[in-house]
Amino acid sequence: MKSVKFIACSAFIYALGARAQTPAAPTPEDLQKQIQALQQQMQQMMQGYQSQIKTLQEQIDALKAAQSPAAAPAPEEAAQGSVPPIPSAPPSPALQNPAISVLPDFTYSSGNDPYWKSQNAFQVREVELALSAAIDPYATANVYLSLENGHLNAEEAYAMFPGLPGGFSMKVGKFYADFGKQNAMHTHMWFQADQPLALRTMLGDEGLNDVGVSVNHLLPTPWMSDLTVEVTGGRNADVFGGARSDLAYNVAWRNFWDLTDNANLEAQLSLAGGKNATGHGTGLGNLSVTYRYKPLSSGTRASFLWRTEVIRENYRGMDGINRSTGAFSYVDWQFTRGWFAGLRADYAEHPSDPRMHDKGGALTLTFFPSEFQKFRLQYERIDYAGLGPRNALVFEYGFAIGPHGAHPF
Amino acid sequence: MKRTIMAALIIAGTAISATASGKLNVVSVYPDYGWLASQVGGDHVTVSVLAKGTQDPHFVDAKPSFLVALHKADLLLVNGLQLEVGFLPPLLQQCGNAKIQPGAPGYVDLSTFVKPIEVPVGGVDRSMGDIHPYGNPHYHLDPRNMAAIARGLAGVFAAADPSHAADFDKSGAAVSAQLLSLDAEVAHDLAPIKGAPVVAYHATLDYFFLHYGFNVVGFVEPKPGIKPSPVSLMELEKSIRDKGVKLLIVENYEDVKIADKVARDTGARVAVIPSYTGGAPDAQTYPALMRAIVHDLLEASRG
């Protein structure tokens, strides 16, 4: 290394010497001219650099301004002293992990009700794992995995495109159909410990939940109104299940009115159709009405909700059409902070034989110590197909850890 | 390629839903920033507000009727620091408006214009109650913050509507000056009770207390967002007596009955205050809100 440097230095000195010796000795005037020329060159270079720096600085400022719409306010007081910098590590890639929440639901039940008797007395009914994150600037992903009886299912897994051209929004993946309000509610959001009888009997334990595409648009009405159109694969053991190419369709027309600052009314009509396992058609209709009262200034301590849904099913089988109707109506009344009392009435005709029907009801008392856990006591009395009332006493406990945010209203 | 197509779709969508009236369509989640946006934007903006000043800002319902305003908004003004985390995300996913999605220029997080206080050092978890991991979100009760936001909004409006940039700049400076003089007025009016030990219900007024020199001895809530228990109230009453607290300050959407009981037990006086613009009949503008709070505090301290 040293020898390389030595050779380079020698060559440089030799070159200088050679250059100095070549021309005749310059006159003082020549030297003066050369110095002036050099000075001019230097000045031009300096001016060039200065203007380049100025342009670059302007570009930096413009970029900074574009990043934060207005410059952050200057710190109020200039620092008077200085401290050594604290050690730092590279930012963790975990910052870009999806938001992860876990929501287990436990029940204890006793009594002679066949629905509850078919389940363990104490059970972890479900552990929901909710993951969400922006996929990129165009879409957000929501994935809800559900661990039930040792099986892990994707309860929902979809991408949401919130701002498509023309004001459309779109959902792609597996999701609950927008068929009434209750169908799309996850277990931990239910107002009672179980689904209303009409949903269980007519749509099956999983409800209308399938893989497909859902497109939504607001309607230009004076009140809030929107239309959702869904096309799915038509897989549902109870109502749909035709050939591979037989898709199912659902159209939901939702309307919402603020009656006062404290009260609102929501009405939704949903119509769904597809081919069933017999290769014939199934038509479904749902009319859902919800009234909510929640005083603005004391809404955390008092509220009231009343919801009624009527479901109609036309199932064409090998031997004609079965027309069945189901309905439920419930109220949930918050009487003090964290405490809710509820009542539900149920009615459901059997889609396989509408002459038979189940009816009953449930009483609930629910306590939320915080938004993140709940204790519920439920008494349920149902008469299945006129065979006499069956009773169940259910205790439910659930909690949520993680940032699991708000649900759709 | 896919990305290009998607970007083209998004841009087309944005162009289609551009405002027809020529005015900027501004939606503010909370009324205080709605007032500010009207002041800074003047005739060049139309402003609508989602939450009401009479309700607890943490528990706003994600009502579908909000979607109508969000659907046509050019700019959405959010408080940030996770105050809206309980209701805004599903509304944004449903509103069908690409312009105001997080990350888009129309999503304006006003907390970027202020310096948050009470930013937890290290991890936070829910055993601490409803701690906001990015700091106390109730920064609007310090008029200097509102002045900084006024200047910030002028820049945001100018970027969105450059043809009126000069007007926004001028009104932003004027509103900012007005807010700074409001600040001086409030500081002057509160001078008689400056330094007083107080108890508050929730940390809504911490920016206010810090700036105007109040000594907060404790909160009715044992932890943020957590309902007081008989034991926590006994401890609070003890420290009220020990530290000679005469003033108990409660936001008017909180449970005033609990505060009244503490006041009865200890001899302290309760000031029930509005804490957001529109929160009381005499607090329909932001300056009116600040004056109403000053009035209520002075009134309660006189007894």
PDB file of C-alpha atoms in Angstrom, chain A residues 69-73 76 138 140 142 158 160-169 216-218 223-224 226 254 256 258 261 264 266 294 296-298 300-301 336-337 370-372 400-409, chain B residues 3 6-7 9-10 12-13 16 52 54-56 59 61-65 67-68 71 85-87 90 92-98 101 112-114 126 130 144 148 151-152 155-156 201 221 225-227 252-255:
ATOM      1  CA  PRO A  69     -49.685  19.986   4.812  1.00  0.00           C
ATOM      2  CA  ALA A  70     -48.535  22.776   7.077  1.00  0.00           C
ATOM      3  CA  ALA A  71     -45.200  22.951   8.723  1.00  0.00           C
ATOM      4  CA  ALA A  72     -45.293  21.691  12.293  1.00  0.00           C
ATOM      5  CA  PRO A  73     -45.288  24.547  14.756  1.00  0.00           C
ATOM      6  CA  GLU A  76     -42.304  26.738  22.046  1.00  0.00           C
ATOM      7  CA  TYR A 138     -56.315   0.863  -2.061  1.00  0.00           C
ATOM      8  CA  THR A 140     -57.999  -2.897   3.893  1.00  0.00           C
ATOM      9  CA  ASN A 142     -60.251  -7.938   7.770  1.00  0.00           C
ATOM     10  CA  TYR A 158     -62.189 -10.148   3.015  1.00  0.00           C
ATOM     11  CA  MET A 160     -62.512  -3.881   1.623  1.00  0.00           C
ATOM     12  CA  PHE A 161     -62.057  -1.333  -1.165  1.00  0.00           C
ATOM     13  CA  PRO A 162     -63.522   1.804   0.369  1.00  0.00           C
ATOM     14  CA  GLY A 163     -63.219   4.274  -2.488  1.00  0.00           C
ATOM     15  CA  LEU A 164     -63.824   2.915  -5.956  1.00  0.00           C
ATOM     16  CA  PRO A 165     -64.732   5.142  -8.902  1.00  0.00           C
ATOM     17  CA  GLY A 166     -68.203   6.595  -8.757  1.00  0.00           C
ATOM     18  CA  GLY A 167     -68.377   6.374  -4.970  1.00  0.00           C
ATOM     19  CA  PHE A 168     -68.681   2.585  -4.845  1.00  0.00           C
ATOM     20  CA  SER A 169     -67.165   0.450  -2.128  1.00  0.00           C
ATOM     21  CA  ASN A 216     -72.264  -0.985  -2.013  1.00  0.00           C
ATOM     22  CA  HIS A 217     -73.359   2.507  -3.043  1.00  0.00           C
ATOM     23  CA  LEU A 218     -75.165   5.324  -1.301  1.00  0.00           C
ATOM     24  CA  TRP A 223     -82.298  10.461   3.966  1.00  0.00           C
ATOM     25  CA  MET A 224     -79.441   7.990   4.387  1.00  0.00           C
ATOM     26  CA  ASP A 226     -77.767   2.605   0.456  1.00  0.00           C
ATOM     27  CA  ARG A 254     -80.817  -0.060   3.987  1.00  0.00           C
ATOM     28  CA  PHE A 256     -81.591   5.215   8.265  1.00  0.00           C
ATOM     29  CA  ASP A 258     -82.104  10.352  12.754  1.00  0.00           C
ATOM     30  CA  ASP A 261     -80.315  13.756  18.306  1.00  0.00           C
ATOM     31  CA  ASN A 264     -82.862   6.853  15.253  1.00  0.00           C
ATOM     32  CA  GLU A 266     -83.137   1.841  10.688  1.00  0.00           C
ATOM     33  CA  LYS A 294     -79.472   6.904  23.330  1.00  0.00           C
ATOM     34  CA  LEU A 296     -76.384  12.180  23.818  1.00  0.00           C
ATOM     35  CA  SER A 297     -75.320  13.551  27.168  1.00  0.00           C
ATOM     36  CA  SER A 298     -75.856  10.332  29.157  1.00  0.00           C
ATOM     37  CA  THR A 300     -72.847   5.825  28.318  1.00  0.00           C
ATOM     38  CA  ARG A 301     -75.316   5.207  31.162  1.00  0.00           C
ATOM     39  CA  THR A 336     -77.065   2.094  34.383  1.00  0.00           C
ATOM     40  CA  ARG A 337     -73.467   2.179  33.276  1.00  0.00           C
ATOM     41  CA  SER A 370     -65.672  -2.309  30.636  1.00  0.00           C
ATOM     42  CA  GLU A 371     -66.086  -2.376  26.882  1.00  0.00           C
ATOM     43  CA  PHE A 372     -63.738  -5.343  26.790  1.00  0.00           C
ATOM     44  CA  ALA A 400     -61.570  -9.090  24.055  1.00  0.00           C
ATOM     45  CA  ILE A 401     -57.866  -8.383  24.121  1.00  0.00           C
ATOM     46  CA  GLY A 402     -56.057  -6.387  21.504  1.00  0.00           C
ATOM     47  CA  PRO A 403     -57.108  -3.316  19.601  1.00  0.00           C
ATOM     48  CA  HIS A 404     -60.302  -4.903  18.176  1.00  0.00           C
ATOM     49  CA  GLY A 405     -62.018  -1.757  17.125  1.00  0.00           C
ATOM     50  CA  ALA A 406     -65.509  -0.718  16.370  1.00  0.00           C
ATOM     51  CA  HIS A 407     -68.004  -2.828  14.507  1.00  0.00           C
ATOM     52  CA  PRO A 408     -70.319  -1.494  11.858  1.00  0.00           C
ATOM     53  CA  PHE A 409     -73.312   0.153  13.544  1.00  0.00           C
TER      54      PHE A 409
ATOM     55  CA  ARG B   3     -51.076  -1.290  -9.491  1.00  0.00           C
ATOM     56  CA  MET B   6     -55.848   0.423  -9.583  1.00  0.00           C
ATOM     57  CA  ALA B   7     -54.205   3.843  -9.310  1.00  0.00           C
ATOM     58  CA  LEU B   9     -59.315   3.738 -11.054  1.00  0.00           C
ATOM     59  CA  ILE B  10     -58.744   5.588  -7.800  1.00  0.00           C
ATOM     60  CA  ALA B  12     -60.793   8.522 -11.851  1.00  0.00           C
ATOM     61  CA  GLY B  13     -63.019   7.999  -8.828  1.00  0.00           C
ATOM     62  CA  ILE B  16     -65.720  12.008 -10.614  1.00  0.00           C
ATOM     63  CA  LYS B  52     -72.225  16.853  19.096  1.00  0.00           C
ATOM     64  CA  THR B  54     -73.004  17.493  24.397  1.00  0.00           C
ATOM     65  CA  GLN B  55     -71.786  13.921  24.035  1.00  0.00           C
ATOM     66  CA  ASP B  56     -68.806  12.015  25.369  1.00  0.00           C
ATOM     67  CA  PHE B  59     -68.371   7.151  22.607  1.00  0.00           C
ATOM     68  CA  ASP B  61     -71.966   6.049  17.599  1.00  0.00           C
ATOM     69  CA  ALA B  62     -70.976   5.162  14.038  1.00  0.00           C
ATOM     70  CA  LYS B  63     -74.393   6.152  12.720  1.00  0.00           C
ATOM     71  CA  PRO B  64     -75.031   5.391   9.038  1.00  0.00           C
ATOM     72  CA  SER B  65     -76.334   8.946   8.606  1.00  0.00           C
ATOM     73  CA  LEU B  67     -71.946   8.290   5.749  1.00  0.00           C
ATOM     74  CA  VAL B  68     -73.859  10.875   3.734  1.00  0.00           C
ATOM     75  CA  HIS B  71     -69.305  10.268   1.121  1.00  0.00           C
ATOM     76  CA  VAL B  85     -60.744   4.723  17.206  1.00  0.00           C
ATOM     77  CA  GLY B  86     -64.083   3.383  18.464  1.00  0.00           C
ATOM     78  CA  PHE B  87     -66.263   4.584  15.611  1.00  0.00           C
ATOM     79  CA  PRO B  90     -65.946   1.315  10.010  1.00  0.00           C
ATOM     80  CA  LEU B  92     -64.423   5.216   6.564  1.00  0.00           C
ATOM     81  CA  GLN B  93     -64.555   1.675   5.201  1.00  0.00           C
ATOM     82  CA  GLN B  94     -68.199   2.108   4.244  1.00  0.00           C
ATOM     83  CA  CYS B  95     -68.265   5.696   2.967  1.00  0.00           C
ATOM     84  CA  GLY B  96     -67.159   5.012  -0.597  1.00  0.00           C
ATOM     85  CA  ASN B  97     -64.829   8.027  -0.667  1.00  0.00           C
ATOM     86  CA  ALA B  98     -61.160   7.491  -1.500  1.00  0.00           C
ATOM     87  CA  GLN B 101     -59.101   7.502   3.667  1.00  0.00           C
ATOM     88  CA  THR B 112     -49.991  16.727  13.926  1.00  0.00           C
ATOM     89  CA  PHE B 113     -50.226  20.500  14.495  1.00  0.00           C
ATOM     90  CA  VAL B 114     -49.894  20.286  18.281  1.00  0.00           C
ATOM     91  CA  ARG B 126     -55.651  -1.850  29.425  1.00  0.00           C
ATOM     92  CA  ASP B 130     -58.394   3.643  28.564  1.00  0.00           C
ATOM     93  CA  ARG B 144     -52.699  28.063  21.670  1.00  0.00           C
ATOM     94  CA  ALA B 148     -51.620  26.389  15.719  1.00  0.00           C
ATOM     95  CA  ARG B 151     -52.528  28.161  10.844  1.00  0.00           C
ATOM     96  CA  GLY B 152     -52.249  24.504   9.877  1.00  0.00           C
ATOM     97  CA  GLY B 155     -52.146  25.443   4.723  1.00  0.00           C
ATOM     98  CA  VAL B 156     -54.374  22.391   4.301  1.00  0.00           C
ATOM     99  CA  TYR B 201     -63.699  13.690  36.523  1.00  0.00           C
ATOM    100  CA  GLU B 221     -62.243   8.063  37.624  1.00  0.00           C
ATOM    101  CA  GLY B 225     -62.514   5.602  31.431  1.00  0.00           C
ATOM    102  CA  ILE B 226     -63.035   3.356  34.471  1.00  0.00           C
ATOM    103  CA  LYS B 227     -66.096   3.786  36.678  1.00  0.00           C
ATOM    104  CA  ASN B 252     -71.501  17.771  31.632  1.00  0.00           C
ATOM    105  CA  TYR B 253     -71.853  14.379  29.878  1.00  0.00           C
ATOM    106  CA  GLU B 254     -70.283  12.491  32.807  1.00  0.00           C
ATOM    107  CA  ASP B 255     -72.134  11.105  35.811  1.00  0.00           C
TER     108      ASP B 255
END
